[in-house]
C-alpha cells in the first residue's frame, strides 16, 4: 500500500512539474480574480460626477492592469537575461526568430494577470458603467425628463438620484452592463486566438521540433546534459536527490543531431515494409528504413500517429 501511495505521489509530482507554466498561469489568474473582487468591494467608489467618472472608470481598469503587467515583466528571469545580453554583447546575436520567441515568452507570461483583471472588470461592468453613464444620450431613453442632463446621468452609478429617474437608471445600467460584458467576452475570444497563433508561430520559428520539447525522455536528457555542462564549468554540480538519481541512472554522452530529430518528427501514415508494421517515424528510423514513399512490397493505411 505504501509503495502504491509513493508511486502515485511521484506520478503527481512529475505531472505538476511538466505543467508548471500552466499551473503558474492558473494561480496568477486566480490571484488576480481575488484581487479584483477585493478591489471592487473595498476600493472602488465611483465619484458620480461629470468629467470625473470617465477618468476614474478607465483608471480602475487600466492602471491596475498596467501595474500587473510591469510586475510580470520584472519577475520574469528572461527579462534580465535580455538586459544582460544587450549590455554585454549588444543585439548582434539576436535573430528575428529568437527575438520573437524570447519577447513572446516574456510578454505572454506578463499578460496573464492584466488580461484577467481587464476581463473580470468588464464582465462585472461596474467600472464601465461608471465611466460611460454620463455619455448616454437622453434622447435614447423613452420619456426622459427634459430638465435633467449629463449631470443626472453621471449620478446613475450611485443610488442618491431622484425617484422619477430610477427606472431610467435601471435601463442605462442594463444597457451599459451588456456592452461591458460583450467587450469582456470579445477580449476572451481575441486572447484565445492570439494564444493559438502564438503557439503555432513558436513551433514554426523554433529550431526544436515539437517532440524535442514535449517528450519526457528529451526533458530528462536535457537536464542530465545541463548538469554535466555545469560540472564541466565549475568542477562540481549541486543536485537534489532526484536529480542525482537521474544523472547516475541515465549517463549522457552526446546529443542527437537535428537530422535525426527531423527524421522522427511529423505526421506519420501507417506503413508496412515487407510484411512488418512500422508504427511511427521513430519506429521507422530505429529499423533503418529509408525514404518516405511506398515500396512495391509496402502497404499503406490512412492511420495518423502522433
PDB file of C-alpha atoms in Angstrom:
ATOM      1  CA  UNK A   1       0.000   0.000   0.000  1.00  0.00           C
ATOM      2  CA  UNK A   2       2.819   2.376   0.921  1.00  0.00           C
ATOM      3  CA  UNK A   3       4.579   1.611  -2.362  1.00  0.00           C
ATOM      4  CA  UNK A   4       1.372   2.364  -4.285  1.00  0.00           C
ATOM      5  CA  UNK A   5       0.924   5.684  -2.487  1.00  0.00           C
ATOM      6  CA  UNK A   6       4.572   6.607  -3.117  1.00  0.00           C
ATOM      7  CA  UNK A   7       4.243   5.738  -6.812  1.00  0.00           C
ATOM      8  CA  UNK A   8       1.060   7.806  -7.167  1.00  0.00           C
ATOM      9  CA  UNK A   9       2.693  10.732  -5.384  1.00  0.00           C
ATOM     10  CA  UNK A  10       5.679  10.504  -7.718  1.00  0.00           C
ATOM     11  CA  UNK A  11       3.374  10.469 -10.735  1.00  0.00           C
ATOM     12  CA  UNK A  12       1.529  13.571  -9.479  1.00  0.00           C
ATOM     13  CA  UNK A  13       4.792  15.394  -8.788  1.00  0.00           C
ATOM     14  CA  UNK A  14       6.059  14.618 -12.300  1.00  0.00           C
ATOM     15  CA  UNK A  15       2.739  15.716 -13.795  1.00  0.00           C
ATOM     16  CA  UNK A  16       2.737  19.065 -11.991  1.00  0.00           C
ATOM     17  CA  UNK A  17       6.376  19.652 -12.857  1.00  0.00           C
ATOM     18  CA  UNK A  18       5.602  19.063 -16.517  1.00  0.00           C
ATOM     19  CA  UNK A  19       2.692  21.520 -16.304  1.00  0.00           C
ATOM     20  CA  UNK A  20       4.464  24.140 -14.189  1.00  0.00           C
ATOM     21  CA  UNK A  21       3.832  27.003 -16.618  1.00  0.00           C
ATOM     22  CA  UNK A  22       0.122  26.207 -16.922  1.00  0.00           C
ATOM     23  CA  UNK A  23      -0.242  25.853 -13.148  1.00  0.00           C
ATOM     24  CA  UNK A  24       1.652  29.098 -12.547  1.00  0.00           C
ATOM     25  CA  UNK A  25      -0.556  30.972 -15.022  1.00  0.00           C
ATOM     26  CA  UNK A  26      -3.658  29.479 -13.399  1.00  0.00           C
ATOM     27  CA  UNK A  27      -2.545  30.581  -9.938  1.00  0.00           C
ATOM     28  CA  UNK A  28      -1.779  34.065 -11.250  1.00  0.00           C
ATOM     29  CA  UNK A  29      -5.236  34.262 -12.839  1.00  0.00           C
ATOM     30  CA  UNK A  30      -6.966  33.085  -9.646  1.00  0.00           C
ATOM     31  CA  UNK A  31      -4.980  35.557  -7.554  1.00  0.00           C
ATOM     32  CA  UNK A  32      -5.923  38.345  -9.953  1.00  0.00           C
ATOM     33  CA  UNK A  33      -9.619  37.427  -9.772  1.00  0.00           C
ATOM     34  CA  UNK A  34      -9.496  37.528  -5.981  1.00  0.00           C
ATOM     35  CA  UNK A  35      -7.668  40.865  -6.013  1.00  0.00           C
ATOM     36  CA  UNK A  36     -10.190  42.353  -8.421  1.00  0.00           C
ATOM     37  CA  UNK A  37     -13.104  41.217  -6.260  1.00  0.00           C
ATOM     38  CA  UNK A  38     -11.462  42.711  -3.178  1.00  0.00           C
ATOM     39  CA  UNK A  39     -10.732  45.948  -5.050  1.00  0.00           C
ATOM     40  CA  UNK A  40     -14.352  46.222  -6.201  1.00  0.00           C
ATOM     41  CA  UNK A  41     -15.663  45.803  -2.652  1.00  0.00           C
ATOM     42  CA  UNK A  42     -13.111  47.881  -0.752  1.00  0.00           C
ATOM     43  CA  UNK A  43     -11.540  50.465  -3.048  1.00  0.00           C
ATOM     44  CA  UNK A  44     -13.877  51.118  -5.997  1.00  0.00           C
ATOM     45  CA  UNK A  45     -16.159  54.100  -5.400  1.00  0.00           C
ATOM     46  CA  UNK A  46     -17.459  55.889  -8.473  1.00  0.00           C
ATOM     47  CA  UNK A  47     -17.318  59.707  -7.968  1.00  0.00           C
ATOM     48  CA  UNK A  48     -20.668  60.115  -9.775  1.00  0.00           C
ATOM     49  CA  UNK A  49     -19.573  63.445 -11.163  1.00  0.00           C
ATOM     50  CA  UNK A  50     -19.349  64.654 -14.764  1.00  0.00           C
ATOM     51  CA  UNK A  51     -15.796  64.678 -16.199  1.00  0.00           C
ATOM     52  CA  UNK A  52     -14.570  62.560 -13.264  1.00  0.00           C
ATOM     53  CA  UNK A  53     -16.478  59.336 -13.914  1.00  0.00           C
ATOM     54  CA  UNK A  54     -14.776  58.663 -17.242  1.00  0.00           C
ATOM     55  CA  UNK A  55     -11.227  59.119 -15.939  1.00  0.00           C
ATOM     56  CA  UNK A  56     -11.925  57.143 -12.767  1.00  0.00           C
ATOM     57  CA  UNK A  57     -13.591  54.255 -14.610  1.00  0.00           C
ATOM     58  CA  UNK A  58     -10.801  53.895 -17.154  1.00  0.00           C
ATOM     59  CA  UNK A  59      -8.165  54.200 -14.425  1.00  0.00           C
ATOM     60  CA  UNK A  60      -9.887  51.452 -12.406  1.00  0.00           C
ATOM     61  CA  UNK A  61      -9.493  49.090 -15.371  1.00  0.00           C
ATOM     62  CA  UNK A  62      -6.249  50.261 -16.957  1.00  0.00           C
ATOM     63  CA  UNK A  63      -3.914  51.292 -14.130  1.00  0.00           C
ATOM     64  CA  UNK A  64      -4.023  48.008 -12.157  1.00  0.00           C
ATOM     65  CA  UNK A  65      -3.650  46.097 -15.429  1.00  0.00           C
ATOM     66  CA  UNK A  66      -0.570  48.169 -16.324  1.00  0.00           C
ATOM     67  CA  UNK A  67       0.955  47.647 -12.857  1.00  0.00           C
ATOM     68  CA  UNK A  68       0.340  43.888 -13.042  1.00  0.00           C
ATOM     69  CA  UNK A  69       1.922  43.772 -16.492  1.00  0.00           C
ATOM     70  CA  UNK A  70       5.055  45.590 -15.314  1.00  0.00           C
ATOM     71  CA  UNK A  71       5.320  43.315 -12.271  1.00  0.00           C
ATOM     72  CA  UNK A  72       5.069  40.295 -14.570  1.00  0.00           C
ATOM     73  CA  UNK A  73       7.855  41.635 -16.776  1.00  0.00           C
ATOM     74  CA  UNK A  74      10.068  42.424 -13.767  1.00  0.00           C
ATOM     75  CA  UNK A  75       9.578  38.995 -12.180  1.00  0.00           C
ATOM     76  CA  UNK A  76      10.469  37.142 -15.375  1.00  0.00           C
ATOM     77  CA  UNK A  77      14.096  35.959 -15.384  1.00  0.00           C
ATOM     78  CA  UNK A  78      14.200  36.181 -19.183  1.00  0.00           C
ATOM     79  CA  UNK A  79      13.805  39.965 -18.919  1.00  0.00           C
ATOM     80  CA  UNK A  80      17.072  40.360 -17.062  1.00  0.00           C
ATOM     81  CA  UNK A  81      18.788  37.815 -19.297  1.00  0.00           C
ATOM     82  CA  UNK A  82      17.901  40.048 -22.256  1.00  0.00           C
ATOM     83  CA  UNK A  83      19.140  43.152 -20.407  1.00  0.00           C
ATOM     84  CA  UNK A  84      22.418  41.437 -19.520  1.00  0.00           C
ATOM     85  CA  UNK A  85      22.857  40.156 -23.084  1.00  0.00           C
ATOM     86  CA  UNK A  86      22.261  43.615 -24.563  1.00  0.00           C
ATOM     87  CA  UNK A  87      24.665  45.159 -22.049  1.00  0.00           C
ATOM     88  CA  UNK A  88      27.445  42.630 -22.717  1.00  0.00           C
ATOM     89  CA  UNK A  89      27.134  41.924 -26.425  1.00  0.00           C
ATOM     90  CA  UNK A  90      24.527  44.282 -27.852  1.00  0.00           C
ATOM     91  CA  UNK A  91      21.855  42.996 -30.220  1.00  0.00           C
ATOM     92  CA  UNK A  92      24.109  41.499 -32.890  1.00  0.00           C
ATOM     93  CA  UNK A  93      23.395  37.923 -31.742  1.00  0.00           C
ATOM     94  CA  UNK A  94      19.599  38.345 -31.816  1.00  0.00           C
ATOM     95  CA  UNK A  95      17.932  36.768 -34.817  1.00  0.00           C
ATOM     96  CA  UNK A  96      14.330  37.571 -35.728  1.00  0.00           C
ATOM     97  CA  UNK A  97      13.071  34.133 -34.678  1.00  0.00           C
ATOM     98  CA  UNK A  98      14.984  34.136 -31.385  1.00  0.00           C
ATOM     99  CA  UNK A  99      13.807  37.664 -30.585  1.00  0.00           C
ATOM    100  CA  UNK A 100      10.200  36.746 -31.310  1.00  0.00           C
ATOM    101  CA  UNK A 101      10.350  33.635 -29.132  1.00  0.00           C
ATOM    102  CA  UNK A 102      12.046  35.408 -26.245  1.00  0.00           C
ATOM    103  CA  UNK A 103       9.867  38.502 -26.165  1.00  0.00           C
ATOM    104  CA  UNK A 104       6.779  36.400 -26.814  1.00  0.00           C
ATOM    105  CA  UNK A 105       7.599  34.345 -23.734  1.00  0.00           C
ATOM    106  CA  UNK A 106       8.158  37.464 -21.612  1.00  0.00           C
ATOM    107  CA  UNK A 107       5.070  39.313 -22.803  1.00  0.00           C
ATOM    108  CA  UNK A 108       2.876  36.215 -22.749  1.00  0.00           C
ATOM    109  CA  UNK A 109       3.566  35.418 -19.113  1.00  0.00           C
ATOM    110  CA  UNK A 110       3.352  39.061 -18.074  1.00  0.00           C
ATOM    111  CA  UNK A 111      -0.021  39.480 -19.833  1.00  0.00           C
ATOM    112  CA  UNK A 112      -1.839  36.762 -17.848  1.00  0.00           C
ATOM    113  CA  UNK A 113      -2.627  38.936 -14.822  1.00  0.00           C
ATOM    114  CA  UNK A 114      -3.549  42.197 -16.652  1.00  0.00           C
ATOM    115  CA  UNK A 115      -5.752  40.403 -19.177  1.00  0.00           C
ATOM    116  CA  UNK A 116      -7.508  38.557 -16.357  1.00  0.00           C
ATOM    117  CA  UNK A 117      -8.010  41.837 -14.493  1.00  0.00           C
ATOM    118  CA  UNK A 118      -9.431  43.556 -17.585  1.00  0.00           C
ATOM    119  CA  UNK A 119     -11.751  40.653 -18.401  1.00  0.00           C
ATOM    120  CA  UNK A 120     -13.137  40.399 -14.863  1.00  0.00           C
ATOM    121  CA  UNK A 121     -13.592  44.190 -14.682  1.00  0.00           C
ATOM    122  CA  UNK A 122     -15.510  44.185 -17.963  1.00  0.00           C
ATOM    123  CA  UNK A 123     -17.660  41.200 -17.001  1.00  0.00           C
ATOM    124  CA  UNK A 124     -18.580  42.850 -13.704  1.00  0.00           C
ATOM    125  CA  UNK A 125     -19.350  46.076 -15.551  1.00  0.00           C
ATOM    126  CA  UNK A 126     -19.098  48.491 -12.604  1.00  0.00           C
ATOM    127  CA  UNK A 127     -16.109  50.467 -13.895  1.00  0.00           C
ATOM    128  CA  UNK A 128     -17.526  50.594 -17.430  1.00  0.00           C
ATOM    129  CA  UNK A 129     -20.902  51.853 -16.157  1.00  0.00           C
ATOM    130  CA  UNK A 130     -19.163  54.474 -14.049  1.00  0.00           C
ATOM    131  CA  UNK A 131     -17.061  55.673 -16.989  1.00  0.00           C
ATOM    132  CA  UNK A 132     -19.787  55.913 -19.647  1.00  0.00           C
ATOM    133  CA  UNK A 133     -23.076  56.616 -17.870  1.00  0.00           C
ATOM    134  CA  UNK A 134     -22.804  60.379 -18.455  1.00  0.00           C
ATOM    135  CA  UNK A 135     -22.359  59.837 -22.214  1.00  0.00           C
ATOM    136  CA  UNK A 136     -25.697  58.087 -22.707  1.00  0.00           C
ATOM    137  CA  UNK A 137     -27.909  60.277 -24.883  1.00  0.00           C
ATOM    138  CA  UNK A 138     -31.071  61.333 -23.040  1.00  0.00           C
ATOM    139  CA  UNK A 139     -32.954  61.172 -26.341  1.00  0.00           C
ATOM    140  CA  UNK A 140     -32.321  57.410 -26.462  1.00  0.00           C
ATOM    141  CA  UNK A 141     -34.355  56.998 -23.249  1.00  0.00           C
ATOM    142  CA  UNK A 142     -38.108  56.982 -23.721  1.00  0.00           C
ATOM    143  CA  UNK A 143     -39.807  59.902 -21.921  1.00  0.00           C
ATOM    144  CA  UNK A 144     -36.650  61.009 -20.133  1.00  0.00           C
ATOM    145  CA  UNK A 145     -37.357  64.318 -18.289  1.00  0.00           C
ATOM    146  CA  UNK A 146     -36.011  67.242 -20.273  1.00  0.00           C
ATOM    147  CA  UNK A 147     -34.825  69.130 -17.177  1.00  0.00           C
ATOM    148  CA  UNK A 148     -32.152  66.506 -16.459  1.00  0.00           C
ATOM    149  CA  UNK A 149     -28.907  66.276 -18.389  1.00  0.00           C
ATOM    150  CA  UNK A 150     -25.411  64.812 -18.208  1.00  0.00           C
ATOM    151  CA  UNK A 151     -25.046  65.644 -14.513  1.00  0.00           C
ATOM    152  CA  UNK A 152     -28.023  63.491 -13.609  1.00  0.00           C
ATOM    153  CA  UNK A 153     -26.803  60.664 -15.847  1.00  0.00           C
ATOM    154  CA  UNK A 154     -23.392  60.821 -14.174  1.00  0.00           C
ATOM    155  CA  UNK A 155     -25.067  60.072 -10.838  1.00  0.00           C
ATOM    156  CA  UNK A 156     -26.727  56.891 -12.124  1.00  0.00           C
ATOM    157  CA  UNK A 157     -23.942  54.608 -10.768  1.00  0.00           C
ATOM    158  CA  UNK A 158     -24.855  55.940  -7.291  1.00  0.00           C
ATOM    159  CA  UNK A 159     -28.163  55.452  -5.538  1.00  0.00           C
ATOM    160  CA  UNK A 160     -28.934  59.031  -4.480  1.00  0.00           C
ATOM    161  CA  UNK A 161     -30.964  60.065  -7.521  1.00  0.00           C
ATOM    162  CA  UNK A 162     -34.476  61.468  -7.819  1.00  0.00           C
ATOM    163  CA  UNK A 163     -37.188  58.834  -7.555  1.00  0.00           C
ATOM    164  CA  UNK A 164     -38.560  59.628 -11.017  1.00  0.00           C
ATOM    165  CA  UNK A 165     -35.209  58.629 -12.574  1.00  0.00           C
ATOM    166  CA  UNK A 166     -34.983  55.168 -11.001  1.00  0.00           C
ATOM    167  CA  UNK A 167     -36.401  53.293 -13.981  1.00  0.00           C
ATOM    168  CA  UNK A 168     -34.088  55.189 -16.338  1.00  0.00           C
ATOM    169  CA  UNK A 169     -31.095  54.312 -14.155  1.00  0.00           C
ATOM    170  CA  UNK A 170     -32.023  50.636 -14.376  1.00  0.00           C
ATOM    171  CA  UNK A 171     -32.280  50.852 -18.148  1.00  0.00           C
ATOM    172  CA  UNK A 172     -28.945  52.676 -18.531  1.00  0.00           C
ATOM    173  CA  UNK A 173     -27.223  50.263 -16.144  1.00  0.00           C
ATOM    174  CA  UNK A 174     -28.586  47.257 -18.024  1.00  0.00           C
ATOM    175  CA  UNK A 175     -27.529  48.700 -21.384  1.00  0.00           C
ATOM    176  CA  UNK A 176     -24.001  49.570 -20.279  1.00  0.00           C
ATOM    177  CA  UNK A 177     -23.508  46.275 -18.474  1.00  0.00           C
ATOM    178  CA  UNK A 178     -24.489  44.478 -21.678  1.00  0.00           C
ATOM    179  CA  UNK A 179     -21.868  46.457 -23.618  1.00  0.00           C
ATOM    180  CA  UNK A 180     -19.220  45.871 -20.956  1.00  0.00           C
ATOM    181  CA  UNK A 181     -19.792  42.129 -20.814  1.00  0.00           C
ATOM    182  CA  UNK A 182     -19.825  41.941 -24.610  1.00  0.00           C
ATOM    183  CA  UNK A 183     -16.392  43.569 -24.717  1.00  0.00           C
ATOM    184  CA  UNK A 184     -15.241  41.175 -21.999  1.00  0.00           C
ATOM    185  CA  UNK A 185     -16.256  38.104 -23.982  1.00  0.00           C
ATOM    186  CA  UNK A 186     -14.729  39.568 -27.151  1.00  0.00           C
ATOM    187  CA  UNK A 187     -11.470  40.110 -25.261  1.00  0.00           C
ATOM    188  CA  UNK A 188     -11.516  36.479 -24.137  1.00  0.00           C
ATOM    189  CA  UNK A 189     -12.031  35.342 -27.740  1.00  0.00           C
ATOM    190  CA  UNK A 190      -9.261  37.599 -29.081  1.00  0.00           C
ATOM    191  CA  UNK A 191      -6.829  36.381 -26.421  1.00  0.00           C
ATOM    192  CA  UNK A 192      -7.673  32.746 -27.182  1.00  0.00           C
ATOM    193  CA  UNK A 193      -6.995  33.282 -30.905  1.00  0.00           C
ATOM    194  CA  UNK A 194      -3.732  35.113 -30.155  1.00  0.00           C
ATOM    195  CA  UNK A 195      -2.577  32.325 -27.840  1.00  0.00           C
ATOM    196  CA  UNK A 196      -3.298  29.767 -30.563  1.00  0.00           C
ATOM    197  CA  UNK A 197      -1.473  31.769 -33.249  1.00  0.00           C
ATOM    198  CA  UNK A 198       1.457  32.429 -30.920  1.00  0.00           C
ATOM    199  CA  UNK A 199       1.802  28.718 -30.174  1.00  0.00           C
ATOM    200  CA  UNK A 200       1.783  27.974 -33.904  1.00  0.00           C
ATOM    201  CA  UNK A 201       4.385  30.652 -34.634  1.00  0.00           C
ATOM    202  CA  UNK A 202       6.503  29.465 -31.713  1.00  0.00           C
ATOM    203  CA  UNK A 203       6.732  25.951 -33.137  1.00  0.00           C
ATOM    204  CA  UNK A 204       7.261  27.281 -36.656  1.00  0.00           C
ATOM    205  CA  UNK A 205      10.126  29.576 -35.604  1.00  0.00           C
ATOM    206  CA  UNK A 206      11.757  27.286 -33.062  1.00  0.00           C
ATOM    207  CA  UNK A 207      14.668  25.146 -34.313  1.00  0.00           C
ATOM    208  CA  UNK A 208      13.471  22.447 -31.899  1.00  0.00           C
ATOM    209  CA  UNK A 209      10.730  20.130 -33.036  1.00  0.00           C
ATOM    210  CA  UNK A 210       7.571  19.597 -31.009  1.00  0.00           C
ATOM    211  CA  UNK A 211       8.757  16.154 -29.953  1.00  0.00           C
ATOM    212  CA  UNK A 212      12.028  17.577 -28.638  1.00  0.00           C
ATOM    213  CA  UNK A 213      10.117  19.881 -26.320  1.00  0.00           C
ATOM    214  CA  UNK A 214       7.263  17.545 -25.421  1.00  0.00           C
ATOM    215  CA  UNK A 215       8.863  14.170 -24.776  1.00  0.00           C
ATOM    216  CA  UNK A 216       9.629  13.167 -21.212  1.00  0.00           C
ATOM    217  CA  UNK A 217      12.840  11.418 -22.308  1.00  0.00           C
ATOM    218  CA  UNK A 218      14.010  14.553 -24.123  1.00  0.00           C
ATOM    219  CA  UNK A 219      13.375  16.604 -20.995  1.00  0.00           C
ATOM    220  CA  UNK A 220      15.417  14.236 -18.820  1.00  0.00           C
ATOM    221  CA  UNK A 221      18.148  14.148 -21.472  1.00  0.00           C
ATOM    222  CA  UNK A 222      18.405  17.950 -21.427  1.00  0.00           C
ATOM    223  CA  UNK A 223      18.502  18.068 -17.603  1.00  0.00           C
ATOM    224  CA  UNK A 224      21.248  15.440 -17.373  1.00  0.00           C
ATOM    225  CA  UNK A 225      23.255  17.166 -20.111  1.00  0.00           C
ATOM    226  CA  UNK A 226      22.831  20.530 -18.340  1.00  0.00           C
ATOM    227  CA  UNK A 227      24.137  19.024 -15.096  1.00  0.00           C
ATOM    228  CA  UNK A 228      27.129  17.621 -16.967  1.00  0.00           C
ATOM    229  CA  UNK A 229      27.896  21.004 -18.537  1.00  0.00           C
ATOM    230  CA  UNK A 230      27.636  22.804 -15.170  1.00  0.00           C
ATOM    231  CA  UNK A 231      30.013  20.282 -13.627  1.00  0.00           C
ATOM    232  CA  UNK A 232      32.423  20.786 -16.512  1.00  0.00           C
ATOM    233  CA  UNK A 233      32.334  24.562 -15.968  1.00  0.00           C
ATOM    234  CA  UNK A 234      32.543  24.734 -12.146  1.00  0.00           C
ATOM    235  CA  UNK A 235      34.188  21.405 -11.406  1.00  0.00           C
ATOM    236  CA  UNK A 236      31.163  20.259  -9.411  1.00  0.00           C
ATOM    237  CA  UNK A 237      27.372  20.488  -9.565  1.00  0.00           C
ATOM    238  CA  UNK A 238      24.847  20.800  -6.712  1.00  0.00           C
ATOM    239  CA  UNK A 239      21.912  18.448  -7.304  1.00  0.00           C
ATOM    240  CA  UNK A 240      18.962  17.335  -5.218  1.00  0.00           C
ATOM    241  CA  UNK A 241      18.265  13.657  -4.601  1.00  0.00           C
ATOM    242  CA  UNK A 242      16.038  13.159  -7.642  1.00  0.00           C
ATOM    243  CA  UNK A 243      18.485  14.877  -9.982  1.00  0.00           C
ATOM    244  CA  UNK A 244      21.395  12.818  -8.639  1.00  0.00           C
ATOM    245  CA  UNK A 245      19.420   9.661  -9.367  1.00  0.00           C
ATOM    246  CA  UNK A 246      18.737  10.849 -12.919  1.00  0.00           C
ATOM    247  CA  UNK A 247      22.397  11.658 -13.586  1.00  0.00           C
ATOM    248  CA  UNK A 248      23.524   8.285 -12.231  1.00  0.00           C
ATOM    249  CA  UNK A 249      20.816   6.269 -13.981  1.00  0.00           C
ATOM    250  CA  UNK A 250      20.965   7.979 -17.386  1.00  0.00           C
ATOM    251  CA  UNK A 251      24.549   8.845 -18.393  1.00  0.00           C
ATOM    252  CA  UNK A 252      24.581  11.165 -21.402  1.00  0.00           C
ATOM    253  CA  UNK A 253      27.465  11.043 -23.840  1.00  0.00           C
ATOM    254  CA  UNK A 254      26.207  13.349 -26.567  1.00  0.00           C
ATOM    255  CA  UNK A 255      23.218  14.878 -28.329  1.00  0.00           C
ATOM    256  CA  UNK A 256      21.226  13.850 -31.373  1.00  0.00           C
ATOM    257  CA  UNK A 257      21.744  15.994 -34.495  1.00  0.00           C
ATOM    258  CA  UNK A 258      18.808  17.862 -35.994  1.00  0.00           C
ATOM    259  CA  UNK A 259      18.710  15.500 -38.978  1.00  0.00           C
ATOM    260  CA  UNK A 260      17.775  12.616 -36.677  1.00  0.00           C
ATOM    261  CA  UNK A 261      15.114  14.707 -34.936  1.00  0.00           C
ATOM    262  CA  UNK A 262      13.669  15.708 -38.302  1.00  0.00           C
ATOM    263  CA  UNK A 263      13.533  12.042 -39.305  1.00  0.00           C
ATOM    264  CA  UNK A 264      11.276  11.126 -36.362  1.00  0.00           C
ATOM    265  CA  UNK A 265       9.136  14.291 -36.320  1.00  0.00           C
ATOM    266  CA  UNK A 266       5.903  14.938 -38.190  1.00  0.00           C
ATOM    267  CA  UNK A 267       2.606  13.314 -39.118  1.00  0.00           C
ATOM    268  CA  UNK A 268       3.026   9.660 -39.963  1.00  0.00           C
ATOM    269  CA  UNK A 269       0.950   7.378 -42.179  1.00  0.00           C
ATOM    270  CA  UNK A 270       0.977   3.784 -41.005  1.00  0.00           C
ATOM    271  CA  UNK A 271       3.105   1.609 -43.316  1.00  0.00           C
ATOM    272  CA  UNK A 272       4.186  -1.963 -43.670  1.00  0.00           C
ATOM    273  CA  UNK A 273       7.558  -2.934 -45.072  1.00  0.00           C
ATOM    274  CA  UNK A 274       7.867  -6.485 -46.339  1.00  0.00           C
ATOM    275  CA  UNK A 275       5.005  -7.538 -44.091  1.00  0.00           C
ATOM    276  CA  UNK A 276       6.379  -5.859 -40.959  1.00  0.00           C
ATOM    277  CA  UNK A 277       4.426  -2.920 -39.464  1.00  0.00           C
ATOM    278  CA  UNK A 278       6.067   0.455 -38.911  1.00  0.00           C
ATOM    279  CA  UNK A 279       4.011   2.243 -36.267  1.00  0.00           C
ATOM    280  CA  UNK A 280       5.745   5.609 -36.188  1.00  0.00           C
ATOM    281  CA  UNK A 281       8.585   7.660 -37.640  1.00  0.00           C
ATOM    282  CA  UNK A 282      10.706   6.702 -34.634  1.00  0.00           C
ATOM    283  CA  UNK A 283       9.997   3.019 -35.306  1.00  0.00           C
ATOM    284  CA  UNK A 284      10.889   3.537 -38.936  1.00  0.00           C
ATOM    285  CA  UNK A 285      14.143   5.299 -38.033  1.00  0.00           C
ATOM    286  CA  UNK A 286      15.072   2.606 -35.497  1.00  0.00           C
ATOM    287  CA  UNK A 287      14.623  -0.089 -38.146  1.00  0.00           C
ATOM    288  CA  UNK A 288      16.808   1.843 -40.555  1.00  0.00           C
ATOM    289  CA  UNK A 289      14.171   2.169 -43.296  1.00  0.00           C
ATOM    290  CA  UNK A 290      14.994   4.990 -45.716  1.00  0.00           C
ATOM    291  CA  UNK A 291      12.648   7.131 -47.803  1.00  0.00           C
ATOM    292  CA  UNK A 292       9.060   8.249 -47.297  1.00  0.00           C
ATOM    293  CA  UNK A 293       7.447   6.774 -50.390  1.00  0.00           C
ATOM    294  CA  UNK A 294       5.750   3.390 -50.567  1.00  0.00           C
ATOM    295  CA  UNK A 295       7.817   0.459 -51.794  1.00  0.00           C
ATOM    296  CA  UNK A 296       6.433  -2.229 -54.142  1.00  0.00           C
ATOM    297  CA  UNK A 297       6.132  -4.555 -51.169  1.00  0.00           C
ATOM    298  CA  UNK A 298       4.720  -1.843 -48.926  1.00  0.00           C
ATOM    299  CA  UNK A 299       1.134  -1.355 -47.940  1.00  0.00           C
ATOM    300  CA  UNK A 300      -0.264   1.900 -46.550  1.00  0.00           C
ATOM    301  CA  UNK A 301      -3.202   2.540 -44.286  1.00  0.00           C
ATOM    302  CA  UNK A 302      -4.542   6.024 -43.570  1.00  0.00           C
ATOM    303  CA  UNK A 303      -3.744   5.973 -39.887  1.00  0.00           C
ATOM    304  CA  UNK A 304      -2.280   9.147 -38.413  1.00  0.00           C
ATOM    305  CA  UNK A 305       0.037   8.643 -35.482  1.00  0.00           C
ATOM    306  CA  UNK A 306       1.262  11.476 -33.326  1.00  0.00           C
TER     307      UNK A 306
END
